[in-house]
Amino acid sequence: MPFPAQSMSPAGVGWIVDAHRTGQPPRHDPRPPRSLLLGDRALEADMTGSPPQPVAAALDSDYYRIGIDARRRAHTDLADVSDITDDLEHRIENLLQRTLELLDGAPKPEAQPHIEWVG
């Protein structure tokens, strides 16, 4: 399994982030060879196995027609995707513009006094 079965604790994540920040990331040990993981069975399988033989694939006479029809259907189904994304982009731009207008019209917060923490 490439990922841990359980999620990491916040302390574990913090430890790894801190190790990367200090330039000493945790070392990853390489995986042992497959023969060591499986024991003698892997060695026997490697020695007795024959190389794979090529297999001739018999194509149906409609193979290319089916592929062309599928591509044609996909082209038809996806024809309006660019219009949808253009409309979405236009709506996002309008929302951004409205947000900027609201922020420009909002009263500016008063400057907060600088507080210095001593500890």
PDB file of N, CA and C in Angstrom, residues 41-76:
ATOM      1  N   ARG A  41      10.083 -18.803  -3.258  1.00  0.00           N
ATOM      2  CA  ARG A  41       9.087 -18.923  -4.334  1.00  0.00           C
ATOM      3  C   ARG A  41       9.405 -17.981  -5.489  1.00  0.00           C
ATOM      4  N   ALA A  42       9.887 -16.773  -5.177  1.00  0.00           N
ATOM      5  CA  ALA A  42      10.184 -15.810  -6.233  1.00  0.00           C
ATOM      6  C   ALA A  42      11.354 -16.292  -7.079  1.00  0.00           C
ATOM      7  N   LEU A  43      12.369 -16.880  -6.426  1.00  0.00           N
ATOM      8  CA  LEU A  43      13.517 -17.365  -7.180  1.00  0.00           C
ATOM      9  C   LEU A  43      13.110 -18.502  -8.112  1.00  0.00           C
ATOM     10  N   GLU A  44      12.267 -19.417  -7.625  1.00  0.00           N
ATOM     11  CA  GLU A  44      11.807 -20.520  -8.467  1.00  0.00           C
ATOM     12  C   GLU A  44      10.985 -20.004  -9.641  1.00  0.00           C
ATOM     13  N   ALA A  45      10.126 -19.040  -9.382  1.00  0.00           N
ATOM     14  CA  ALA A  45       9.279 -18.503 -10.449  1.00  0.00           C
ATOM     15  C   ALA A  45      10.129 -17.797 -11.497  1.00  0.00           C
ATOM     16  N   ASP A  46      11.190 -17.087 -11.050  1.00  0.00           N
ATOM     17  CA  ASP A  46      12.043 -16.384 -11.999  1.00  0.00           C
ATOM     18  C   ASP A  46      12.815 -17.358 -12.884  1.00  0.00           C
ATOM     19  N   MET A  47      13.218 -18.504 -12.340  1.00  0.00           N
ATOM     20  CA  MET A  47      14.027 -19.441 -13.111  1.00  0.00           C
ATOM     21  C   MET A  47      13.185 -20.333 -14.012  1.00  0.00           C
ATOM     22  N   THR A  48      11.988 -20.678 -13.589  1.00  0.00           N
ATOM     23  CA  THR A  48      11.194 -21.624 -14.368  1.00  0.00           C
ATOM     24  C   THR A  48      10.251 -20.952 -15.344  1.00  0.00           C
ATOM     25  N   GLY A  49      10.012 -19.669 -15.199  1.00  0.00           N
ATOM     26  CA  GLY A  49       9.060 -18.985 -16.075  1.00  0.00           C
ATOM     27  C   GLY A  49       9.604 -18.814 -17.482  1.00  0.00           C
ATOM     28  N   SER A  50       8.753 -18.987 -18.460  1.00  0.00           N
ATOM     29  CA  SER A  50       9.166 -18.773 -19.849  1.00  0.00           C
ATOM     30  C   SER A  50       8.780 -17.356 -20.260  1.00  0.00           C
ATOM     31  N   PRO A  51       9.503 -16.804 -21.221  1.00  0.00           N
ATOM     32  CA  PRO A  51       9.173 -15.447 -21.654  1.00  0.00           C
ATOM     33  C   PRO A  51       7.779 -15.415 -22.294  1.00  0.00           C
ATOM     34  N   PRO A  52       7.076 -14.320 -22.156  1.00  0.00           N
ATOM     35  CA  PRO A  52       5.735 -14.243 -22.736  1.00  0.00           C
ATOM     36  C   PRO A  52       5.789 -14.305 -24.259  1.00  0.00           C
ATOM     37  N   GLN A  53       4.799 -14.955 -24.824  1.00  0.00           N
ATOM     38  CA  GLN A  53       4.718 -15.095 -26.274  1.00  0.00           C
ATOM     39  C   GLN A  53       3.762 -14.041 -26.830  1.00  0.00           C
ATOM     40  N   PRO A  54       4.087 -13.464 -27.980  1.00  0.00           N
ATOM     41  CA  PRO A  54       3.171 -12.484 -28.570  1.00  0.00           C
ATOM     42  C   PRO A  54       1.860 -13.155 -28.979  1.00  0.00           C
ATOM     43  N   VAL A  55       0.779 -12.409 -28.844  1.00  0.00           N
ATOM     44  CA  VAL A  55      -0.544 -12.920 -29.182  1.00  0.00           C
ATOM     45  C   VAL A  55      -1.081 -12.103 -30.347  1.00  0.00           C
ATOM     46  N   ALA A  56      -1.552 -12.786 -31.361  1.00  0.00           N
ATOM     47  CA  ALA A  56      -2.146 -12.092 -32.501  1.00  0.00           C
ATOM     48  C   ALA A  56      -3.578 -11.721 -32.142  1.00  0.00           C
ATOM     49  N   ALA A  57      -3.899 -10.442 -32.287  1.00  0.00           N
ATOM     50  CA  ALA A  57      -5.251  -9.974 -31.971  1.00  0.00           C
ATOM     51  C   ALA A  57      -6.071  -9.949 -33.251  1.00  0.00           C
ATOM     52  N   ALA A  58      -7.180 -10.631 -33.218  1.00  0.00           N
ATOM     53  CA  ALA A  58      -8.074 -10.632 -34.375  1.00  0.00           C
ATOM     54  C   ALA A  58      -9.061  -9.484 -34.212  1.00  0.00           C
ATOM     55  N   LEU A  59      -8.985  -8.520 -35.114  1.00  0.00           N
ATOM     56  CA  LEU A  59      -9.865  -7.363 -35.041  1.00  0.00           C
ATOM     57  C   LEU A  59     -11.148  -7.637 -35.805  1.00  0.00           C
ATOM     58  N   ASP A  60     -12.232  -7.185 -35.222  1.00  0.00           N
ATOM     59  CA  ASP A  60     -13.532  -7.296 -35.867  1.00  0.00           C
ATOM     60  C   ASP A  60     -13.532  -6.398 -37.110  1.00  0.00           C
ATOM     61  N   SER A  61     -14.312  -6.750 -38.112  1.00  0.00           N
ATOM     62  CA  SER A  61     -14.354  -5.939 -39.333  1.00  0.00           C
ATOM     63  C   SER A  61     -14.942  -4.555 -39.068  1.00  0.00           C
ATOM     64  N   ASP A  62     -15.703  -4.405 -37.979  1.00  0.00           N
ATOM     65  CA  ASP A  62     -16.302  -3.110 -37.645  1.00  0.00           C
ATOM     66  C   ASP A  62     -15.457  -2.315 -36.649  1.00  0.00           C
ATOM     67  N   TYR A  63     -14.256  -2.780 -36.360  1.00  0.00           N
ATOM     68  CA  TYR A  63     -13.409  -2.169 -35.342  1.00  0.00           C
ATOM     69  C   TYR A  63     -13.207  -0.673 -35.593  1.00  0.00           C
ATOM     70  N   TYR A  64     -12.775  -0.305 -36.783  1.00  0.00           N
ATOM     71  CA  TYR A  64     -12.486   1.094 -37.084  1.00  0.00           C
ATOM     72  C   TYR A  64     -13.767   1.917 -37.171  1.00  0.00           C
ATOM     73  N   ARG A  65     -14.835   1.333 -37.720  1.00  0.00           N
ATOM     74  CA  ARG A  65     -16.098   2.067 -37.835  1.00  0.00           C
ATOM     75  C   ARG A  65     -16.640   2.401 -36.447  1.00  0.00           C
ATOM     76  N   ILE A  66     -16.547   1.445 -35.517  1.00  0.00           N
ATOM     77  CA  ILE A  66     -17.031   1.677 -34.157  1.00  0.00           C
ATOM     78  C   ILE A  66     -16.229   2.804 -33.499  1.00  0.00           C
ATOM     79  N   GLY A  67     -14.924   2.812 -33.692  1.00  0.00           N
ATOM     80  CA  GLY A  67     -14.084   3.870 -33.126  1.00  0.00           C
ATOM     81  C   GLY A  67     -14.400   5.230 -33.713  1.00  0.00           C
ATOM     82  N   ILE A  68     -14.592   5.287 -35.023  1.00  0.00           N
ATOM     83  CA  ILE A  68     -14.927   6.560 -35.676  1.00  0.00           C
ATOM     84  C   ILE A  68     -16.290   7.053 -35.211  1.00  0.00           C
ATOM     85  N   ASP A  69     -17.256   6.154 -35.084  1.00  0.00           N
ATOM     86  CA  ASP A  69     -18.586   6.550 -34.599  1.00  0.00           C
ATOM     87  C   ASP A  69     -18.504   7.081 -33.165  1.00  0.00           C
ATOM     88  N   ALA A  70     -17.703   6.441 -32.331  1.00  0.00           N
ATOM     89  CA  ALA A  70     -17.552   6.895 -30.946  1.00  0.00           C
ATOM     90  C   ALA A  70     -16.921   8.282 -30.904  1.00  0.00           C
ATOM     91  N   ARG A  71     -15.920   8.512 -31.731  1.00  0.00           N
ATOM     92  CA  ARG A  71     -15.284   9.829 -31.776  1.00  0.00           C
ATOM     93  C   ARG A  71     -16.265  10.883 -32.276  1.00  0.00           C
ATOM     94  N   ARG A  72     -17.069  10.534 -33.263  1.00  0.00           N
ATOM     95  CA  ARG A  72     -18.063  11.466 -33.803  1.00  0.00           C
ATOM     96  C   ARG A  72     -19.095  11.827 -32.725  1.00  0.00           C
ATOM     97  N   ARG A  73     -19.556  10.824 -31.970  1.00  0.00           N
ATOM     98  CA  ARG A  73     -20.518  11.095 -30.887  1.00  0.00           C
ATOM     99  C   ARG A  73     -19.897  11.991 -29.814  1.00  0.00           C
ATOM    100  N   ALA A  74     -18.655  11.717 -29.457  1.00  0.00           N
ATOM    101  CA  ALA A  74     -17.979  12.528 -28.442  1.00  0.00           C
ATOM    102  C   ALA A  74     -17.826  13.966 -28.924  1.00  0.00           C
ATOM    103  N   HIS A  75     -17.502  14.136 -30.205  1.00  0.00           N
ATOM    104  CA  HIS A  75     -17.356  15.483 -30.767  1.00  0.00           C
ATOM    105  C   HIS A  75     -18.679  16.236 -30.691  1.00  0.00           C
ATOM    106  N   THR A  76     -19.775  15.553 -30.988  1.00  0.00           N
ATOM    107  CA  THR A  76     -21.098  16.174 -30.923  1.00  0.00           C
ATOM    108  C   THR A  76     -21.474  16.491 -29.479  1.00  0.00           C
TER     109      THR A  76
END
